[in-house]
Amino acid sequence: MRLDDRLLRFRDPDELASYTAARLVDRILALQATQPAVHVLLATGVIALLVDHLSRHPNINEIDAARFHIWWGNENFVDATDPHRASTQALSLLHNALPLLAAHAHTMPQRSGYADAGEAALAYAEEIDGTVFDLCLMAMAADGHILSLYPDHPSLQAALEAEARVIGVLDAPGPVPEQMSVTVPLLGTARRIWILASGPTVADPLSRALADDPTLPTTHLEPQCGLLWLADEAAAARVPTFHCSL
């Protein structure tokens, strides 16, 4: 765990989600008060965790949709109508919770029109171009992966290459073997990265991540302001309390 990294511990998943949603809205509003546009990169899986609390935030409608952009850190390489299209599900949940223009949703390419996930990933890298993400929000899974960057997987080495921005991921675990993910160097340009950790299955990879286990993708992240970890008690069960902000 680096000196500029922080870990916040919460009683349960609901308190974790409530705090994160509130902090996200407050951060967006604070940035909109000082700059013309806000760019947030999301892991497709975090929306389901936060949507109820986002929709109840008293200031959610103060977000200026015309100056707010969402980008995606990962996606399954499937057609737009496929039920495994993760951003479609996430945007459906966000529809009534967060002000967002369709043109500012910046979804990753679908399968149709591309030879493979690598070609689609290149197209998304070109769309990102020089965008600087004000915040990247993701979650750690039970196997220690973030986005579509998996430990002990050939794609992780590709995701560490200095020039790589978005990559195609082949033979990925799970029901969709072809995926796309932004890379470690691209994440390193972000101003802030928040990583959620929830549930007992994440206790082992979280403790290893905080010990800088080089097999985990998070160990290689170097955002401008360090990592902010947000964990519930079950996920932080193996983390000494002196590593946490209570």
Short mmCIF file of C-alpha atoms in Angstrom, two decimals:
data_model
loop_
_atom_site.label_atom_id
_atom_site.label_comp_id
_atom_site.label_asym_id
_atom_site.label_seq_id
_atom_site.Cartn_x
_atom_site.Cartn_y
_atom_site.Cartn_z
CA MET A 1 0.00 0.00 0.00
CA ARG A 2 1.59 3.28 -1.12
CA LEU A 3 1.81 6.35 1.07
CA ASP A 4 -0.79 8.26 -0.94
CA ASP A 5 -3.28 5.36 -1.02
CA ARG A 6 -6.20 5.33 1.42
CA LEU A 7 -8.70 2.74 2.57
CA LEU A 8 -12.11 3.59 4.04
CA ARG A 9 -13.96 0.87 5.95
CA PHE A 10 -17.78 0.61 6.17
CA ARG A 11 -20.11 -1.52 8.28
CA ASP A 12 -21.91 -3.27 5.42
CA PRO A 13 -22.51 -3.15 1.64
CA ASP A 14 -25.39 -0.70 1.98
CA GLU A 15 -23.33 1.83 3.91
CA LEU A 16 -20.52 1.39 1.39
CA ALA A 17 -22.87 2.01 -1.55
CA SER A 18 -24.58 4.95 0.12
CA TYR A 19 -21.29 6.70 0.89
CA THR A 20 -19.82 6.04 -2.55
CA ALA A 21 -22.91 7.30 -4.39
CA ALA A 22 -23.01 10.46 -2.29
CA ARG A 23 -19.29 11.08 -2.73
CA LEU A 24 -19.62 10.54 -6.49
CA VAL A 25 -22.42 13.09 -6.86
CA ASP A 26 -20.62 15.59 -4.65
CA ARG A 27 -17.41 15.14 -6.64
CA ILE A 28 -19.15 15.67 -9.98
CA LEU A 29 -20.86 18.84 -8.73
CA ALA A 30 -17.61 20.20 -7.27
CA LEU A 31 -15.81 19.63 -10.57
CA GLN A 32 -18.61 21.18 -12.60
CA ALA A 33 -18.24 24.31 -10.51
CA THR A 34 -14.64 24.74 -11.62
CA GLN A 35 -14.27 23.24 -15.13
CA PRO A 36 -16.27 23.07 -18.39
CA ALA A 37 -16.76 19.28 -18.51
CA VAL A 38 -16.45 16.26 -16.23
CA HIS A 39 -15.33 12.85 -17.50
CA VAL A 40 -15.97 9.77 -15.36
CA LEU A 41 -14.86 6.27 -16.32
CA LEU A 42 -16.94 3.44 -14.86
CA ALA A 43 -16.64 -0.30 -14.62
CA THR A 44 -19.87 -1.70 -16.01
CA GLY A 45 -20.55 -3.68 -12.84
CA VAL A 46 -20.57 -0.85 -10.30
CA ILE A 47 -23.80 0.79 -11.43
CA ALA A 48 -26.02 -1.95 -10.01
CA LEU A 49 -24.39 -1.39 -6.60
CA LEU A 50 -24.97 2.37 -6.56
CA VAL A 51 -28.10 3.11 -8.59
CA ASP A 52 -30.63 3.13 -5.75
CA HIS A 53 -28.55 5.52 -3.68
CA LEU A 54 -27.80 7.72 -6.69
CA SER A 55 -31.49 8.09 -7.46
CA ARG A 56 -32.20 9.20 -3.86
CA HIS A 57 -29.39 11.74 -3.61
CA PRO A 58 -30.98 15.15 -2.91
CA ASN A 59 -28.69 16.99 -5.34
CA ILE A 60 -28.62 14.50 -8.22
CA ASN A 61 -30.62 16.78 -10.51
CA GLU A 62 -28.10 19.58 -10.07
CA ILE A 63 -25.66 17.71 -12.32
CA ASP A 64 -25.49 19.49 -15.67
CA ALA A 65 -25.96 16.69 -18.21
CA ALA A 66 -24.58 18.88 -21.01
CA ARG A 67 -21.19 18.96 -19.24
CA PHE A 68 -21.07 15.41 -17.91
CA HIS A 69 -19.56 12.43 -19.77
CA ILE A 70 -19.45 8.74 -18.85
CA TRP A 71 -16.86 6.40 -20.33
CA TRP A 72 -16.58 2.66 -19.81
CA GLY A 73 -13.62 0.72 -18.53
CA ASN A 74 -14.68 -2.65 -19.85
CA GLU A 75 -17.26 -4.37 -22.01
CA ASN A 76 -18.11 -7.75 -23.48
CA PHE A 77 -17.45 -7.99 -27.21
CA VAL A 78 -21.02 -8.78 -28.25
CA ASP A 79 -23.74 -7.15 -30.32
CA ALA A 80 -25.80 -4.32 -28.85
CA THR A 81 -28.86 -6.56 -28.48
CA ASP A 82 -27.00 -9.34 -26.69
CA PRO A 83 -28.12 -9.79 -23.04
CA HIS A 84 -24.42 -9.89 -22.05
CA ARG A 85 -23.90 -6.32 -23.30
CA ALA A 86 -22.99 -4.87 -19.90
CA SER A 87 -23.23 -1.14 -20.71
CA THR A 88 -26.78 -1.60 -22.02
CA GLN A 89 -27.83 -3.00 -18.67
CA ALA A 90 -25.95 -0.28 -16.78
CA LEU A 91 -27.46 2.55 -18.82
CA SER A 92 -30.91 1.10 -18.32
CA LEU A 93 -30.36 1.31 -14.56
CA LEU A 94 -28.93 4.82 -14.81
CA HIS A 95 -31.80 6.15 -16.94
CA ASN A 96 -33.89 7.35 -14.00
CA ALA A 97 -31.03 7.93 -11.57
CA LEU A 98 -28.44 10.20 -13.18
CA PRO A 99 -28.76 13.08 -15.68
CA LEU A 100 -26.98 11.90 -18.83
CA LEU A 101 -27.21 12.72 -22.53
CA ALA A 102 -27.15 9.75 -24.90
CA ALA A 103 -24.28 11.31 -26.85
CA HIS A 104 -22.25 11.49 -23.64
CA ALA A 105 -22.60 7.81 -22.72
CA HIS A 106 -19.55 6.81 -24.84
CA THR A 107 -20.22 3.06 -24.95
CA MET A 108 -17.56 0.69 -26.27
CA PRO A 109 -18.11 -0.68 -29.80
CA GLN A 110 -20.39 -3.64 -30.35
CA ARG A 111 -19.29 -6.74 -32.25
CA SER A 112 -21.03 -5.87 -35.54
CA GLY A 113 -18.69 -4.09 -37.91
CA TYR A 114 -15.43 -5.23 -36.29
CA ALA A 115 -13.22 -8.18 -37.10
CA ASP A 116 -12.34 -8.88 -33.48
CA ALA A 117 -12.17 -7.37 -30.01
CA GLY A 118 -8.74 -5.88 -30.69
CA GLU A 119 -10.01 -3.86 -33.64
CA ALA A 120 -12.99 -2.62 -31.63
CA ALA A 121 -10.67 -1.70 -28.76
CA LEU A 122 -8.54 0.38 -31.11
CA ALA A 123 -11.63 2.26 -32.24
CA TYR A 124 -12.52 3.07 -28.64
CA ALA A 125 -8.97 4.23 -27.94
CA GLU A 126 -9.31 6.63 -30.87
CA GLU A 127 -12.60 7.94 -29.46
CA ILE A 128 -10.99 8.53 -26.06
CA ASP A 129 -8.10 10.33 -27.77
CA GLY A 130 -6.71 12.82 -25.26
CA THR A 131 -9.57 12.69 -22.75
CA VAL A 132 -8.40 12.97 -19.16
CA PHE A 133 -10.62 11.15 -16.68
CA ASP A 134 -11.46 13.13 -13.58
CA LEU A 135 -12.44 9.93 -11.82
CA CYS A 136 -12.34 6.18 -12.49
CA LEU A 137 -14.72 4.06 -10.42
CA MET A 138 -14.45 0.27 -10.39
CA ALA A 139 -14.79 -2.76 -8.15
CA MET A 140 -12.46 -5.63 -7.26
CA ALA A 141 -13.78 -9.14 -7.90
CA ALA A 142 -13.22 -12.32 -5.91
CA ASP A 143 -10.37 -13.39 -8.21
CA GLY A 144 -8.72 -9.97 -7.91
CA HIS A 145 -9.61 -8.69 -11.35
CA ILE A 146 -10.68 -5.13 -12.09
CA LEU A 147 -12.46 -4.11 -15.29
CA SER A 148 -11.46 -6.91 -17.69
CA LEU A 149 -7.88 -7.14 -16.41
CA TYR A 150 -7.39 -10.58 -14.87
CA PRO A 151 -4.54 -11.85 -12.68
CA ASP A 152 -2.41 -14.61 -14.20
CA HIS A 153 -3.92 -13.95 -17.63
CA PRO A 154 -1.98 -13.20 -20.83
CA SER A 155 -3.93 -9.99 -21.39
CA LEU A 156 -2.52 -8.42 -18.23
CA GLN A 157 0.92 -8.15 -19.78
CA ALA A 158 -0.59 -6.47 -22.83
CA ALA A 159 -2.46 -4.10 -20.52
CA LEU A 160 0.86 -2.98 -18.99
CA GLU A 161 2.45 -1.95 -22.30
CA ALA A 162 3.28 1.75 -22.23
CA GLU A 163 1.53 2.58 -25.51
CA ALA A 164 -1.58 0.47 -24.91
CA ARG A 165 -4.80 2.36 -24.16
CA VAL A 166 -7.63 -0.10 -24.81
CA ILE A 167 -7.10 -3.80 -25.53
CA GLY A 168 -9.08 -6.79 -26.66
CA VAL A 169 -9.13 -9.60 -24.11
CA LEU A 170 -9.37 -13.16 -25.42
CA ASP A 171 -10.17 -16.33 -23.47
CA ALA A 172 -11.49 -14.29 -20.55
CA PRO A 173 -13.11 -16.11 -17.63
CA GLY A 174 -16.90 -16.15 -17.56
CA PRO A 175 -19.66 -16.57 -20.13
CA VAL A 176 -18.18 -14.12 -22.68
CA PRO A 177 -14.60 -15.03 -23.63
CA GLU A 178 -14.02 -11.92 -25.79
CA GLN A 179 -13.96 -8.64 -23.92
CA MET A 180 -12.44 -5.17 -24.06
CA SER A 181 -10.70 -3.19 -21.33
CA VAL A 182 -8.85 0.06 -20.83
CA THR A 183 -5.25 -0.44 -19.79
CA VAL A 184 -3.05 0.34 -16.82
CA PRO A 185 -1.22 3.24 -18.57
CA LEU A 186 -4.54 4.85 -19.50
CA LEU A 187 -5.82 4.49 -15.93
CA GLY A 188 -2.57 6.02 -14.75
CA THR A 189 -3.52 9.31 -16.43
CA ALA A 190 -6.68 9.57 -14.32
CA ARG A 191 -6.83 12.21 -11.65
CA ARG A 192 -8.46 9.83 -9.17
CA ILE A 193 -9.25 6.11 -8.94
CA TRP A 194 -11.75 4.64 -6.50
CA ILE A 195 -11.99 0.88 -6.05
CA LEU A 196 -14.89 -0.79 -4.25
CA ALA A 197 -14.42 -4.05 -2.36
CA SER A 198 -17.49 -5.77 -0.96
CA GLY A 199 -18.17 -9.14 0.61
CA PRO A 200 -16.10 -11.94 2.17
CA THR A 201 -14.97 -13.35 -1.19
CA VAL A 202 -12.90 -10.20 -1.75
CA ALA A 203 -11.09 -10.35 1.60
CA ASP A 204 -8.12 -12.32 0.27
CA PRO A 205 -7.46 -10.32 -2.93
CA LEU A 206 -7.94 -7.04 -1.06
CA SER A 207 -5.34 -7.93 1.56
CA ARG A 208 -2.97 -9.05 -1.22
CA ALA A 209 -3.61 -5.84 -3.17
CA LEU A 210 -2.76 -3.70 -0.15
CA ALA A 211 0.44 -5.73 0.22
CA ASP A 212 1.30 -4.85 -3.40
CA ASP A 213 1.02 -8.38 -4.79
CA PRO A 214 2.52 -7.99 -8.31
CA THR A 215 0.16 -10.60 -9.78
CA LEU A 216 -2.82 -8.28 -9.22
CA PRO A 217 -3.66 -5.51 -11.73
CA THR A 218 -4.27 -2.96 -8.97
CA THR A 219 -0.63 -3.11 -7.86
CA HIS A 220 0.41 -1.55 -11.17
CA LEU A 221 -1.98 1.43 -10.94
CA GLU A 222 -0.40 4.82 -10.31
CA PRO A 223 -3.07 7.53 -10.52
CA GLN A 224 -2.17 11.15 -9.90
CA CYS A 225 -3.68 11.21 -6.39
CA GLY A 226 -3.22 7.61 -5.28
CA LEU A 227 -5.87 4.93 -4.94
CA LEU A 228 -8.93 5.28 -2.75
CA TRP A 229 -10.19 1.89 -1.57
CA LEU A 230 -13.73 1.67 -0.20
CA ALA A 231 -14.43 -1.63 1.58
CA ASP A 232 -17.13 -3.07 3.78
CA GLU A 233 -16.22 -4.98 6.95
CA ALA A 234 -16.41 -8.39 5.30
CA ALA A 235 -14.02 -7.40 2.52
CA ALA A 236 -11.62 -5.69 4.94
CA ALA A 237 -11.62 -8.58 7.44
CA ARG A 238 -7.93 -9.35 6.77
CA VAL A 239 -6.79 -5.73 6.72
CA PRO A 240 -5.24 -4.34 9.94
CA THR A 241 -7.27 -1.42 11.24
CA PHE A 242 -4.25 0.88 11.16
CA HIS A 243 -4.48 0.73 7.36
CA CYS A 244 -8.03 2.06 7.44
CA SER A 245 -9.80 5.36 7.90
CA LEU A 246 -12.82 4.71 10.09
#
